[in-house]
Tab-separated table of N, CA and C in Angstrom:
chain	number	residue	atom	x	y	z
A	21	MET	N	146.214	68.519	187.422
A	21	MET	CA	145.082	68.311	187.150
A	21	MET	C	144.568	66.652	186.919
A	22	ARG	N	143.406	66.437	187.823
A	22	ARG	CA	143.567	65.083	187.394
A	22	ARG	C	142.224	65.231	186.589
A	23	LEU	N	141.990	64.164	185.650
A	23	LEU	CA	140.615	64.603	184.727
A	23	LEU	C	139.626	63.443	185.445
A	24	PRO	N	138.532	64.101	185.307
A	24	PRO	CA	137.355	63.800	185.500
A	24	PRO	C	136.622	62.597	184.791
A	25	MET	N	135.790	61.716	185.683
A	25	MET	CA	135.088	60.698	184.540
A	25	MET	C	134.230	61.307	183.903
A	26	TYR	N	134.498	60.599	182.652
A	26	TYR	CA	133.767	61.044	181.693
A	26	TYR	C	134.104	61.619	180.227
A	27	ILE	N	135.039	62.233	180.778
A	27	ILE	CA	136.001	63.199	180.148
A	27	ILE	C	135.939	63.014	178.363
A	28	THR	N	136.002	61.111	177.982
A	28	THR	CA	136.336	60.949	176.781
A	28	THR	C	134.665	60.957	176.343
A	29	CYS	N	133.547	61.036	176.974
A	29	CYS	CA	132.397	61.068	176.298
A	29	CYS	C	132.199	59.745	175.844
A	30	ILE	N	132.752	58.353	176.551
A	30	ILE	CA	132.037	57.401	176.403
A	30	ILE	C	131.950	56.431	177.769
A	31	GLU	N	130.638	56.022	177.654
A	31	GLU	CA	130.128	54.725	178.507
A	31	GLU	C	129.652	54.350	177.997
A	32	ASN	N	129.182	52.803	178.956
A	32	ASN	CA	128.293	51.795	178.554
A	32	ASN	C	127.138	52.600	178.331
A	33	HIS	N	126.399	53.635	179.638
A	33	HIS	CA	125.016	54.102	179.809
A	33	HIS	C	125.030	55.749	179.345
A	34	ASN	N	123.899	55.745	179.303
A	34	ASN	CA	123.506	57.605	179.257
A	34	ASN	C	124.284	58.375	180.354
A	35	ILE	N	124.732	59.242	179.827
A	35	ILE	CA	126.064	60.026	180.538
A	35	ILE	C	125.090	61.379	180.848
A	36	ASP	N	125.261	61.328	182.363
A	36	ASP	CA	123.846	62.546	182.787
A	36	ASP	C	124.519	64.169	182.685
A	37	LEU	N	125.133	64.364	181.995
A	37	LEU	CA	126.241	65.855	182.143
A	37	LEU	C	125.688	66.512	181.562
A	38	LYS	N	125.396	68.082	181.755
A	38	LYS	CA	125.050	68.987	180.775
A	38	LYS	C	125.595	69.472	179.740
A	39	LYS	N	125.494	69.958	178.700
A	39	LYS	CA	126.291	70.258	177.745
A	39	LYS	C	126.555	71.636	177.698
A	40	MET	N	128.090	72.274	177.283
A	40	MET	CA	128.527	73.165	177.533
A	40	MET	C	127.408	74.265	176.136
A	41	ASP	N	127.436	75.656	176.587
A	41	ASP	CA	126.880	76.530	176.300
A	41	ASP	C	127.310	76.821	174.821
A	42	GLY	N	126.865	76.150	173.502
A	42	GLY	CA	127.378	76.761	172.220
A	42	GLY	C	127.726	78.004	171.887
A	43	TYR	N	126.071	78.606	172.191
A	43	TYR	CA	125.957	79.942	172.026
A	43	TYR	C	127.171	81.086	172.445
A	44	LEU	N	127.281	80.341	174.234
A	44	LEU	CA	128.197	81.280	174.458
A	44	LEU	C	129.664	81.245	173.651
A	45	PHE	N	130.192	79.691	173.709
A	45	PHE	CA	131.034	79.629	172.739
A	45	PHE	C	131.507	80.502	171.527
A	46	LYS	N	130.309	80.494	170.996
A	46	LYS	CA	130.420	81.459	169.564
A	46	LYS	C	130.285	82.287	170.326
A	47	LYS	N	130.088	83.206	170.821
A	47	LYS	CA	129.883	84.711	170.796
A	47	LYS	C	131.078	84.973	171.807
A	48	LEU	N	131.846	84.020	172.380
A	48	LEU	CA	132.982	84.740	173.048
A	48	LEU	C	134.034	84.407	171.711
A	49	GLY	N	134.289	83.920	170.698
A	49	GLY	CA	134.965	83.323	169.970
A	49	GLY	C	134.686	84.477	169.018
A	50	TYR	N	133.660	85.093	168.515
A	50	TYR	CA	133.380	86.610	167.482
A	50	TYR	C	134.008	87.509	168.145
A	51	GLU	N	133.644	87.688	169.419
A	51	GLU	CA	134.243	88.678	170.363
A	51	GLU	C	135.738	88.870	170.433
A	52	VAL	N	136.634	87.716	170.420
A	52	VAL	CA	137.857	87.396	170.532
A	52	VAL	C	138.188	87.592	169.146
A	53	ALA	N	138.110	87.171	168.004
A	53	ALA	CA	138.092	87.550	167.038
A	53	ALA	C	138.457	89.065	166.290
A	54	ARG	N	137.460	89.696	166.890
A	54	ARG	CA	136.914	91.058	166.581
A	54	ARG	C	138.212	92.109	167.143
A	55	LYS	N	138.377	91.490	168.629
A	55	LYS	CA	138.942	92.052	169.314
A	55	LYS	C	140.390	92.298	169.106
A	56	PHE	N	140.887	91.319	168.429
A	56	PHE	CA	142.349	91.251	167.348
A	56	PHE	C	142.370	90.953	165.975
A	57	HIS	N	141.567	91.301	165.692
A	57	HIS	CA	141.387	91.946	164.200
A	57	HIS	C	141.200	90.971	162.855
A	58	GLY	N	140.649	89.664	163.487
A	58	GLY	CA	140.235	88.674	163.219
A	58	GLY	C	139.133	88.328	162.749
A	59	GLU	N	138.710	86.924	161.929
A	59	GLU	CA	137.665	86.948	161.670
A	59	GLU	C	137.511	85.438	161.573
A	60	VAL	N	136.507	84.978	162.045
A	60	VAL	CA	135.896	83.475	162.468
A	60	VAL	C	135.663	83.211	161.182
A	61	ILE	N	136.151	81.667	160.403
A	61	ILE	CA	135.955	81.367	159.571
A	61	ILE	C	135.268	79.882	159.832
A	62	GLY	N	135.064	79.501	160.837
A	62	GLY	CA	134.532	78.085	161.173
A	62	GLY	C	133.804	77.745	162.176
A	63	TYR	N	133.026	77.417	162.950
A	63	TYR	CA	132.483	77.127	163.914
A	63	TYR	C	131.415	75.253	163.673
A	64	ILE	N	132.211	74.672	164.336
A	64	ILE	CA	132.220	73.006	164.528
A	64	ILE	C	131.349	72.886	165.221
A	65	LEU	N	130.444	71.971	165.889
A	65	LEU	CA	129.410	71.882	167.243
A	65	LEU	C	130.046	70.335	167.230
A	66	PRO	N	129.757	69.758	168.600
A	66	PRO	CA	130.065	68.473	168.636
A	66	PRO	C	128.955	67.785	167.658
A	67	LYS	N	129.583	66.552	167.494
A	67	LYS	CA	128.896	65.132	166.797
A	67	LYS	C	129.766	64.231	166.613
A	68	TYR	N	129.092	63.320	166.502
A	68	TYR	CA	129.737	62.249	167.182
A	68	TYR	C	130.350	62.000	165.750
A	69	PRO	N	131.294	61.393	166.069
A	69	PRO	CA	132.357	61.004	167.134
A	69	PRO	C	133.094	62.354	168.016
A	70	LEU	N	133.347	63.248	167.491
A	70	LEU	CA	134.088	64.432	167.933
A	70	LEU	C	132.988	64.531	169.240
A	71	ASN	N	133.552	64.746	169.987
A	71	ASN	CA	133.519	65.222	171.793
A	71	ASN	C	133.762	66.772	172.254
A	72	TYR	N	134.365	67.449	170.874
A	72	TYR	CA	134.004	68.670	171.858
A	72	TYR	C	134.116	70.318	170.294
A	73	PHE	N	133.393	70.841	170.481
A	73	PHE	CA	133.020	72.738	169.628
A	73	PHE	C	134.749	72.909	169.310
A	74	ARG	N	134.358	73.620	167.870
A	74	ARG	CA	135.815	74.361	167.553
A	74	ARG	C	135.846	75.085	166.537
A	75	LEU	N	136.327	76.253	167.105
A	75	LEU	CA	135.952	77.771	166.512
A	75	LEU	C	136.937	78.117	165.670
A	76	ASP	N	137.331	78.269	164.580
A	76	ASP	CA	138.768	78.643	163.344
A	76	ASP	C	138.672	80.340	163.614
A	77	ILE	N	139.431	80.741	163.889
A	77	ILE	CA	139.578	82.022	163.776
A	77	ILE	C	140.717	82.572	163.044
A	78	LYS	N	140.641	83.452	161.592
A	78	LYS	CA	141.884	83.876	161.177
A	78	LYS	C	142.467	85.446	161.624
A	79	ILE	N	143.690	85.399	161.872
A	79	ILE	CA	144.163	86.571	162.379
A	79	ILE	C	145.704	86.551	161.406
A	80	GLY	N	145.131	87.637	160.417
A	80	GLY	CA	146.391	88.235	159.507
A	80	GLY	C	146.101	86.362	158.604
A	81	GLU	N	147.694	86.296	158.122
A	81	GLU	CA	147.669	84.931	157.394
A	81	GLU	C	147.436	83.652	158.830
A	82	ASN	N	147.482	83.645	159.680
A	82	ASN	CA	147.154	82.490	160.669
A	82	ASN	C	146.043	82.132	160.960
A	83	ILE	N	145.679	81.105	161.266
A	83	ILE	CA	144.626	80.215	161.439
A	83	ILE	C	144.540	80.001	162.864
A	84	MET	N	144.214	79.929	163.894
A	84	MET	CA	144.025	79.292	165.243
A	84	MET	C	142.734	78.629	165.642
A	85	SER	N	142.437	77.546	165.959
A	85	SER	CA	141.414	77.090	166.410
A	85	SER	C	141.460	76.935	167.741
A	86	ILE	N	139.868	77.431	168.262
A	86	ILE	CA	139.652	77.474	170.138
A	86	ILE	C	138.890	75.803	170.323
A	87	LEU	N	139.171	75.150	170.782
A	87	LEU	CA	138.267	73.561	171.165
A	87	LEU	C	137.480	74.163	172.392
A	88	LEU	N	136.515	73.537	172.894
A	88	LEU	CA	135.500	73.956	173.634
A	88	LEU	C	135.060	71.925	174.350
A	89	HIS	N	135.350	71.646	175.359
A	89	HIS	CA	134.865	70.182	175.500
A	89	HIS	C	133.407	70.021	175.558
A	90	GLU	N	132.697	69.320	175.050
A	90	GLU	CA	131.128	69.100	174.984
A	90	GLU	C	130.690	69.325	176.193
A	91	TYR	N	131.063	68.695	176.932
A	91	TYR	CA	130.661	68.536	178.571
A	91	TYR	C	131.049	69.280	179.804
A	92	PHE	N	132.341	69.496	179.868
A	92	PHE	CA	133.410	70.408	180.853
A	92	PHE	C	134.126	71.417	180.190
A	93	PRO	N	134.155	72.559	181.318
A	93	PRO	CA	134.409	74.152	180.856
A	93	PRO	C	135.917	73.961	180.468
A	94	TYR	N	136.117	73.452	179.704
A	94	TYR	CA	137.950	73.189	179.588
A	94	TYR	C	138.233	73.742	178.002
A	95	VAL	N	138.839	74.519	177.713
A	95	VAL	CA	139.316	75.228	176.298
A	95	VAL	C	140.781	74.890	176.143
A	96	ALA	N	141.268	74.920	174.687
A	96	ALA	CA	142.550	75.183	174.337
A	96	ALA	C	142.448	75.349	173.078
A	97	THR	N	143.622	76.238	172.967
A	97	THR	CA	144.423	76.784	171.722
A	97	THR	C	145.173	76.129	170.767
A	98	ALA	N	144.773	75.474	169.338
A	98	ALA	CA	145.268	74.777	168.703
A	98	ALA	C	145.708	75.182	167.105
A	99	SER	N	146.428	74.511	166.697
A	99	SER	CA	146.594	74.158	165.176
A	99	SER	C	145.924	73.140	164.893
A	100	TYR	N	144.860	73.446	164.008
A	100	TYR	CA	144.126	72.421	163.685
A	100	TYR	C	144.698	71.316	162.471
A	101	GLU	N	144.830	70.303	162.416
A	101	GLU	CA	145.035	70.147	160.884
A	101	GLU	C	144.380	68.969	160.436
A	102	ASN	N	143.460	68.115	161.661
A	102	ASN	CA	142.713	67.033	161.575
A	102	ASN	C	142.417	66.600	162.707
A	103	GLU	N	141.437	65.876	163.134
A	103	GLU	CA	140.646	65.076	164.231
A	103	GLU	C	142.144	64.429	165.066
A	104	LEU	N	142.962	63.854	164.066
A	104	LEU	CA	144.092	63.403	164.766
A	104	LEU	C	145.496	64.173	165.171
A	105	GLN	N	145.393	65.594	164.500
A	105	GLN	CA	146.856	65.809	164.510
A	105	GLN	C	146.584	67.514	164.857
A	106	ILE	N	145.965	67.775	166.278
A	106	ILE	CA	145.690	69.037	166.790
A	106	ILE	C	147.318	69.338	167.526
A	107	HIS	N	147.883	70.603	167.018
A	107	HIS	CA	149.133	71.099	168.043
A	107	HIS	C	148.749	72.243	169.016
A	108	TYR	N	148.459	71.839	170.085
A	108	TYR	CA	148.188	72.560	170.914
A	108	TYR	C	149.485	73.776	171.035
A	109	PHE	N	149.122	74.842	171.404
A	109	PHE	CA	149.977	76.098	171.708
A	109	PHE	C	149.288	77.040	172.752
A	110	ASP	N	149.825	77.741	173.439
A	110	ASP	CA	149.393	78.753	174.544
A	110	ASP	C	149.356	80.148	174.011
A	111	SER	N	147.830	80.951	173.560
A	111	SER	CA	148.047	82.173	173.471
A	111	SER	C	147.560	83.438	174.002
A	112	GLU	N	148.347	83.469	175.401
A	112	GLU	CA	148.263	84.487	176.384
A	112	GLU	C	146.914	85.345	176.108
A	113	ASP	N	147.190	85.949	174.966
A	113	ASP	CA	146.496	87.118	174.833
A	113	ASP	C	144.790	86.522	174.664
A	114	ILE	N	144.841	85.302	174.071
A	114	ILE	CA	143.488	84.526	173.913
A	114	ILE	C	142.769	83.716	175.404
A	115	ILE	N	143.877	83.407	176.001
A	115	ILE	CA	143.829	82.676	176.760
A	115	ILE	C	142.879	83.920	178.402
A	116	ASN	N	143.887	84.661	178.107
A	116	ASN	CA	143.394	85.655	178.949
A	116	ASN	C	141.690	86.153	178.999
A	117	GLU	N	141.395	86.227	177.598
A	117	GLU	CA	139.902	85.992	177.510
A	117	GLU	C	139.028	85.078	177.723
A	118	LEU	N	139.340	84.008	177.606
A	118	LEU	CA	138.302	82.892	177.889
A	118	LEU	C	138.588	82.464	179.518
A	119	ARG	N	139.505	83.278	180.127
A	119	ARG	CA	139.791	82.471	181.148
A	119	ARG	C	138.840	82.862	182.120
A	120	PRO	N	138.075	84.058	182.511
A	120	PRO	CA	136.859	84.312	183.152
A	120	PRO	C	135.423	83.378	182.940
A	121	TYR	N	135.441	82.726	181.742
A	121	TYR	CA	134.324	81.519	181.277
A	121	TYR	C	134.582	80.354	181.313
A	122	TYR	N	135.843	80.196	181.185
A	122	TYR	CA	136.296	78.575	181.070
A	122	TYR	C	137.336	78.666	181.869
A	123	THR	N	137.910	76.700	182.352
A	123	THR	CA	139.105	76.733	182.181
A	123	THR	C	140.066	76.593	181.357
A	124	VAL	N	141.014	76.992	181.167
A	124	VAL	CA	142.011	77.061	179.959
A	124	VAL	C	142.931	76.058	180.033
A	125	LEU	N	143.227	75.141	179.322
A	125	LEU	CA	144.205	73.957	179.608
A	125	LEU	C	145.368	74.812	178.806
A	126	GLU	N	146.454	73.998	179.160
A	126	GLU	CA	147.641	74.851	178.939
A	126	GLU	C	148.325	74.183	177.976
A	127	MET	N	149.409	74.455	177.100
A	127	MET	CA	150.136	73.374	176.223
A	127	MET	C	150.760	72.039	176.994
A	128	GLU	N	151.593	72.924	177.853
A	128	GLU	CA	152.026	71.882	178.854
A	128	GLU	C	151.537	70.333	179.653
A	129	PHE	N	150.286	70.944	179.718
A	129	PHE	CA	149.623	69.787	180.517
A	129	PHE	C	148.996	68.743	179.046
A	130	LEU	N	148.745	69.790	178.450
A	130	LEU	CA	147.954	68.740	176.831
A	130	LEU	C	149.015	67.853	176.544
A	131	ASN	N	149.921	68.289	176.178
A	131	ASN	CA	151.240	67.315	175.887
A	131	ASN	C	152.173	66.602	176.518
A	132	GLU	N	151.614	66.631	177.949
A	132	GLU	CA	151.921	65.311	179.204
A	132	GLU	C	151.579	64.232	178.430
A	133	SER	N	152.688	63.513	178.757
A	133	SER	CA	152.023	62.115	178.869
A	133	SER	C	150.930	61.427	179.484
A	134	PHE	N	149.848	61.179	178.911
A	134	PHE	CA	148.790	60.563	179.430
A	134	PHE	C	149.162	59.352	180.300
A	135	ILE	N	148.794	59.637	181.961
A	135	ILE	CA	149.005	58.119	182.500
A	135	ILE	C	147.899	58.147	183.330
A	136	PRO	N	146.944	56.790	182.961
A	136	PRO	CA	145.733	56.757	183.235
A	136	PRO	C	145.525	56.539	184.892
A	137	ASN	N	146.434	56.014	185.549
A	137	ASN	CA	146.509	55.956	186.762
A	137	ASN	C	146.543	57.474	187.777
A	138	PHE	N	146.718	58.480	186.806
A	138	PHE	CA	147.155	59.849	187.539
A	138	PHE	C	145.198	60.711	187.581
A	139	HIS	N	143.917	59.982	186.880
A	139	HIS	CA	143.142	60.515	186.524
A	139	HIS	C	142.017	59.637	186.991
A	140	ASP	N	140.493	60.064	187.137
A	140	ASP	CA	139.508	59.370	187.486
A	140	ASP	C	138.829	58.926	186.857
A	141	LEU	N	139.267	58.332	185.655
A	141	LEU	CA	138.526	57.926	184.721
A	141	LEU	C	137.510	56.582	184.871
A	142	SER	N	136.333	56.058	184.199
A	142	SER	CA	135.567	54.959	184.395
A	142	SER	C	136.330	53.780	183.705
A	143	GLU	N	135.795	52.581	184.627
A	143	GLU	CA	136.447	51.935	183.990
A	143	GLU	C	136.048	51.253	182.036
A	144	THR	N	134.852	51.823	181.867
A	144	THR	CA	134.683	51.861	180.229
A	144	THR	C	135.925	52.793	179.812
A	145	GLU	N	136.085	53.923	180.442
A	145	GLU	CA	136.806	54.881	179.577
A	145	GLU	C	138.258	54.263	179.664
A	146	LEU	N	138.814	53.468	180.968
A	146	LEU	CA	140.042	52.482	180.615
A	146	LEU	C	139.928	51.821	179.336
A	147	LYS	N	139.025	50.659	179.228
A	147	LYS	CA	138.799	50.195	178.235
A	147	LYS	C	139.368	50.606	176.840
A	148	ASN	N	138.884	51.605	176.970
A	148	ASN	CA	138.694	52.275	175.642
A	148	ASN	C	140.214	53.130	175.372
A	149	GLU	N	140.955	53.129	176.460
A	149	GLU	CA	142.033	53.930	176.289
A	149	GLU	C	143.457	53.166	176.212
A	150	LYS	N	142.957	51.752	176.371
A	150	LYS	CA	143.492	50.239	175.723
A	150	LYS	C	143.471	50.261	174.471
A	151	TYR	N	142.231	50.565	173.910
A	151	TYR	CA	142.366	50.506	172.591
A	151	TYR	C	142.825	51.416	171.987
A	152	TRP	N	142.249	52.626	172.301
A	152	TRP	CA	142.720	53.868	171.241
A	152	TRP	C	144.367	54.836	171.581
A	153	ARG	N	144.964	53.669	172.858
A	153	ARG	CA	146.474	54.021	173.078
A	153	ARG	C	146.536	55.876	173.150
A	154	PRO	N	146.043	56.483	173.998
A	154	PRO	CA	145.915	58.111	173.300
A	154	PRO	C	147.787	58.224	174.142
A	155	ASN	N	148.785	58.981	173.638
A	155	ASN	CA	150.030	59.440	174.108
A	155	ASN	C	149.806	60.801	175.293
A	156	THR	N	148.845	61.523	175.025
A	156	THR	CA	148.879	62.873	175.602
A	156	THR	C	147.559	63.005	176.773
A	157	ASN	N	147.431	63.964	176.975
A	157	ASN	CA	146.374	64.183	177.923
A	157	ASN	C	145.511	64.907	177.074
A	158	GLY	N	146.047	65.656	176.080
A	158	GLY	CA	145.011	66.481	175.037
A	158	GLY	C	143.866	65.514	173.948
A	159	GLN	N	144.727	64.717	173.606
A	159	GLN	CA	144.338	63.101	173.049
A	159	GLN	C	143.057	62.247	173.849
A	160	VAL	N	143.070	62.503	175.058
A	160	VAL	CA	142.004	62.042	175.560
A	160	VAL	C	140.971	63.163	175.888
A	161	ILE	N	141.197	64.210	176.246
A	161	ILE	CA	140.214	65.436	176.471
A	161	ILE	C	139.576	65.283	174.948
A	162	PHE	N	139.869	65.949	174.372
A	162	PHE	CA	139.590	66.223	172.885
A	162	PHE	C	139.727	65.174	172.066
A	163	ASN	N	139.237	64.370	171.868
A	163	ASN	CA	138.876	63.303	171.023
A	163	ASN	C	137.931	62.562	170.046
A	164	CYS	N	138.106	61.437	169.275
A	164	CYS	CA	136.974	61.290	168.143
A	164	CYS	C	137.019	60.291	168.109
A	165	TRP	N	137.077	59.331	169.767
A	165	TRP	CA	136.896	57.853	169.484
A	165	TRP	C	135.424	57.615	169.488
A	166	ASP	N	134.863	56.353	168.940
A	166	ASP	CA	133.760	55.538	168.714
A	166	ASP	C	133.452	54.134	169.197
């Protein structure tokens, strides 16, 4: 999968992209939590410098996060410690619930080494990539670069 231009949400000019529907994402999160006997314990909107929505669900003793990119229909499931420590995992049950609405990014792709030439980033994004030095595709897609 090639990452599209503006995936980092950093550009020298205004990005003319439509934001993802946070209301739908939240609604789906509550439906997922209910279906798997969990509860939503947090919902975070994208706010500079974060470029993604985050919905936290507690199922039993485990807490998982579902991340949705601010402008692209890309979601991932993760164990979320903080903005710099996101541990992706595949949850087949959750993935199946989200797949009709979003492109679900799997752990293997998210943890793959980021190779700039394999993607369609803008010059500004490439300059920022050199500064931030992300190691994985996940660090590029779900970031807090400023």
